[in-house]
PDB file of C-alpha atoms in Angstrom:
ATOM      1  CA  MET A 126      -0.162   0.041  -0.094  1.00 56.00           C
ATOM      2  CA  TYR A 127       1.375   3.258  -0.673  1.00 56.00           C
ATOM      3  CA  HIS A 128       1.112   6.466   1.408  1.00 57.00           C
ATOM      4  CA  ALA A 129       1.361  10.150   0.068  1.00 56.00           C
ATOM      5  CA  THR A 130       3.337  12.142   1.890  1.00 57.00           C
ATOM      6  CA  VAL A 131       2.865  15.965   2.290  1.00 56.00           C
ATOM      7  CA  VAL A 132       5.626  18.160   3.226  1.00 58.00           C
ATOM      8  CA  PRO A 133       4.343  21.328   4.728  1.00 62.00           C
ATOM      9  CA  GLY A 134       4.824  24.121   2.575  1.00 63.00           C
ATOM     10  CA  HIS A 135       5.486  22.062  -0.672  1.00 61.00           C
ATOM     11  CA  PRO A 136       1.828  21.254  -2.400  1.00 60.00           C
ATOM     12  CA  SER A 137       1.571  17.946  -3.928  1.00 59.00           C
ATOM     13  CA  PRO A 138       1.834  17.955  -8.046  1.00 57.00           C
ATOM     14  CA  TYR A 139      -1.860  17.486  -7.947  1.00 57.00           C
ATOM     15  CA  GLN A 140      -2.658  20.785  -6.228  1.00 57.00           C
ATOM     16  CA  THR A 141       0.092  22.682  -8.228  1.00 54.00           C
ATOM     17  CA  ARG A 142      -1.366  21.056 -11.481  1.00 58.00           C
ATOM     18  CA  PHE A 143      -5.302  21.569 -10.908  1.00 54.00           C
ATOM     19  CA  GLN A 144      -4.729  25.259  -8.996  1.00 56.00           C
ATOM     20  CA  PRO A 145      -6.681  28.097 -10.703  1.00 56.00           C
ATOM     21  CA  THR A 146      -4.801  30.202 -13.366  1.00 54.00           C
ATOM     22  CA  GLU A 147      -4.462  34.129 -12.914  1.00 57.00           C
ATOM     23  CA  SER A 148      -6.676  35.600 -15.995  1.00 52.00           C
ATOM     24  CA  LYS A 149      -4.503  38.167 -17.832  1.00 52.00           C
ATOM     25  CA  PRO A 150      -6.337  41.514 -18.790  1.00 50.00           C
ATOM     26  CA  PRO A 151      -7.379  41.546 -22.112  1.00 58.00           C
ATOM     27  CA  GLN A 152      -4.419  42.751 -24.506  1.00 69.00           C
ATOM     28  CA  ALA A 153      -5.708  44.914 -27.565  1.00 78.00           C
ATOM     29  CA  VAL A 154      -5.430  43.044 -30.787  1.00 86.00           C
ATOM     30  CA  ARG A 155      -3.669  44.585 -33.617  1.00 91.00           C
ATOM     31  CA  LEU A 156      -4.596  43.411 -37.140  1.00 94.00           C
ATOM     32  CA  THR A 157      -2.612  44.152 -40.158  1.00 94.00           C
ATOM     33  CA  ASN A 158      -3.703  45.858 -43.107  1.00 95.00           C
ATOM     34  CA  ARG A 159      -4.237  42.539 -45.453  1.00 95.00           C
ATOM     35  CA  GLU A 160      -6.075  40.954 -42.002  1.00 95.00           C
ATOM     36  CA  LYS A 161      -8.440  43.697 -41.932  1.00 95.00           C
ATOM     37  CA  GLU A 162      -8.987  43.507 -45.849  1.00 96.00           C
ATOM     38  CA  PHE A 163      -9.781  39.759 -45.834  1.00 96.00           C
ATOM     39  CA  LEU A 164     -12.074  40.640 -42.546  1.00 95.00           C
ATOM     40  CA  GLN A 165     -14.016  43.182 -43.983  1.00 95.00           C
ATOM     41  CA  TRP A 166     -14.736  40.740 -47.464  1.00 96.00           C
ATOM     42  CA  SER A 167     -15.778  38.050 -45.137  1.00 95.00           C
ATOM     43  CA  GLU A 168     -18.204  40.386 -43.702  1.00 93.00           C
ATOM     44  CA  VAL A 169     -20.154  40.715 -46.718  1.00 95.00           C
ATOM     45  CA  GLY A 170     -20.056  37.095 -47.260  1.00 95.00           C
ATOM     46  CA  LYS A 171     -17.124  36.137 -49.421  1.00 96.00           C
ATOM     47  CA  SER A 172     -15.282  32.876 -49.272  1.00 96.00           C
ATOM     48  CA  SER A 173     -11.712  32.090 -48.959  1.00 96.00           C
ATOM     49  CA  TRP A 174     -11.455  31.302 -53.055  1.00 97.00           C
ATOM     50  CA  GLU A 175     -13.575  34.715 -53.426  1.00 97.00           C
ATOM     51  CA  ILE A 176     -11.484  36.822 -51.367  1.00 97.00           C
ATOM     52  CA  ALA A 177      -8.083  35.209 -53.284  1.00 97.00           C
ATOM     53  CA  MET A 178      -9.643  36.062 -56.277  1.00 97.00           C
ATOM     54  CA  ILE A 179     -10.592  39.571 -55.803  1.00 96.00           C
ATOM     55  CA  VAL A 180      -7.134  40.379 -54.015  1.00 96.00           C
ATOM     56  CA  ASP A 181      -5.225  38.417 -56.554  1.00 96.00           C
ATOM     57  CA  CYS A 182      -3.338  35.699 -54.193  1.00 96.00           C
ATOM     58  CA  SER A 183      -3.596  32.064 -53.017  1.00 97.00           C
ATOM     59  CA  GLU A 184      -6.811  30.361 -51.056  1.00 97.00           C
ATOM     60  CA  ALA A 185      -3.907  29.287 -49.075  1.00 97.00           C
ATOM     61  CA  ASN A 186      -2.572  32.851 -48.332  1.00 96.00           C
ATOM     62  CA  VAL A 187      -6.509  33.979 -47.416  1.00 97.00           C
ATOM     63  CA  ASN A 188      -6.745  30.815 -45.054  1.00 97.00           C
ATOM     64  CA  TYR A 189      -3.240  31.679 -43.183  1.00 97.00           C
ATOM     65  CA  HIS A 190      -4.401  34.978 -42.389  1.00 96.00           C
ATOM     66  CA  PHE A 191      -7.891  34.130 -41.275  1.00 96.00           C
ATOM     67  CA  ASN A 192      -5.785  31.673 -39.054  1.00 97.00           C
ATOM     68  CA  ASN A 193      -3.274  34.046 -37.658  1.00 96.00           C
ATOM     69  CA  ILE A 194      -6.718  36.353 -36.772  1.00 96.00           C
ATOM     70  CA  ARG A 195      -8.635  33.799 -35.331  1.00 96.00           C
ATOM     71  CA  ARG A 196      -5.394  33.207 -33.013  1.00 96.00           C
ATOM     72  CA  LYS A 197      -5.268  36.734 -32.263  1.00 95.00           C
ATOM     73  CA  PHE A 198      -8.848  36.707 -31.071  1.00 94.00           C
ATOM     74  CA  GLY A 199      -8.850  33.388 -29.321  1.00 95.00           C
ATOM     75  CA  VAL A 200     -11.563  32.394 -31.259  1.00 95.00           C
ATOM     76  CA  SER A 201     -12.640  29.289 -33.804  1.00 94.00           C
ATOM     77  CA  SER A 202     -14.384  31.123 -36.611  1.00 93.00           C
ATOM     78  CA  ARG A 203     -13.772  34.228 -38.820  1.00 91.00           C
ATOM     79  CA  HIS A 204     -17.322  35.339 -38.007  1.00 91.00           C
ATOM     80  CA  LEU A 205     -16.795  35.156 -34.657  1.00 94.00           C
ATOM     81  CA  ALA A 206     -13.422  37.118 -35.395  1.00 94.00           C
ATOM     82  CA  GLY A 207     -15.326  39.455 -37.545  1.00 93.00           C
ATOM     83  CA  LYS A 208     -18.245  40.427 -34.888  1.00 93.00           C
ATOM     84  CA  ILE A 209     -15.507  40.936 -32.074  1.00 93.00           C
ATOM     85  CA  ALA A 210     -13.070  43.278 -34.549  1.00 93.00           C
ATOM     86  CA  ARG A 211     -16.478  45.390 -35.223  1.00 92.00           C
ATOM     87  CA  GLU A 212     -17.555  45.497 -31.819  1.00 92.00           C
ATOM     88  CA  GLN A 213     -13.528  46.841 -30.874  1.00 92.00           C
ATOM     89  CA  GLY A 214     -13.552  49.339 -33.854  1.00 92.00           C
ATOM     90  CA  LEU A 215     -10.580  47.393 -36.095  1.00 90.00           C
ATOM     91  CA  ILE A 216     -12.772  47.170 -39.253  1.00 88.00           C
TER      92      ILE A 216
END
């Protein structure tokens, strides 16, 4: 049989692993001009392929920028990122 030994002043690995993390104040999101342009096109309903045709770049390039945008906002969809960007006056 095993016994857990707790040393005073030293939390167990389980206690440290599940401690709540401090929440950071929200950082101001900075978008590049290209990211803003892609979000604006997305807001009017354009797909990645259509945006690529409009701005003369590859669809992969458009998706790359949308991945960066979603990461910056911490969201999983470009539409939610667009909504947040509008609320913050970025687009």
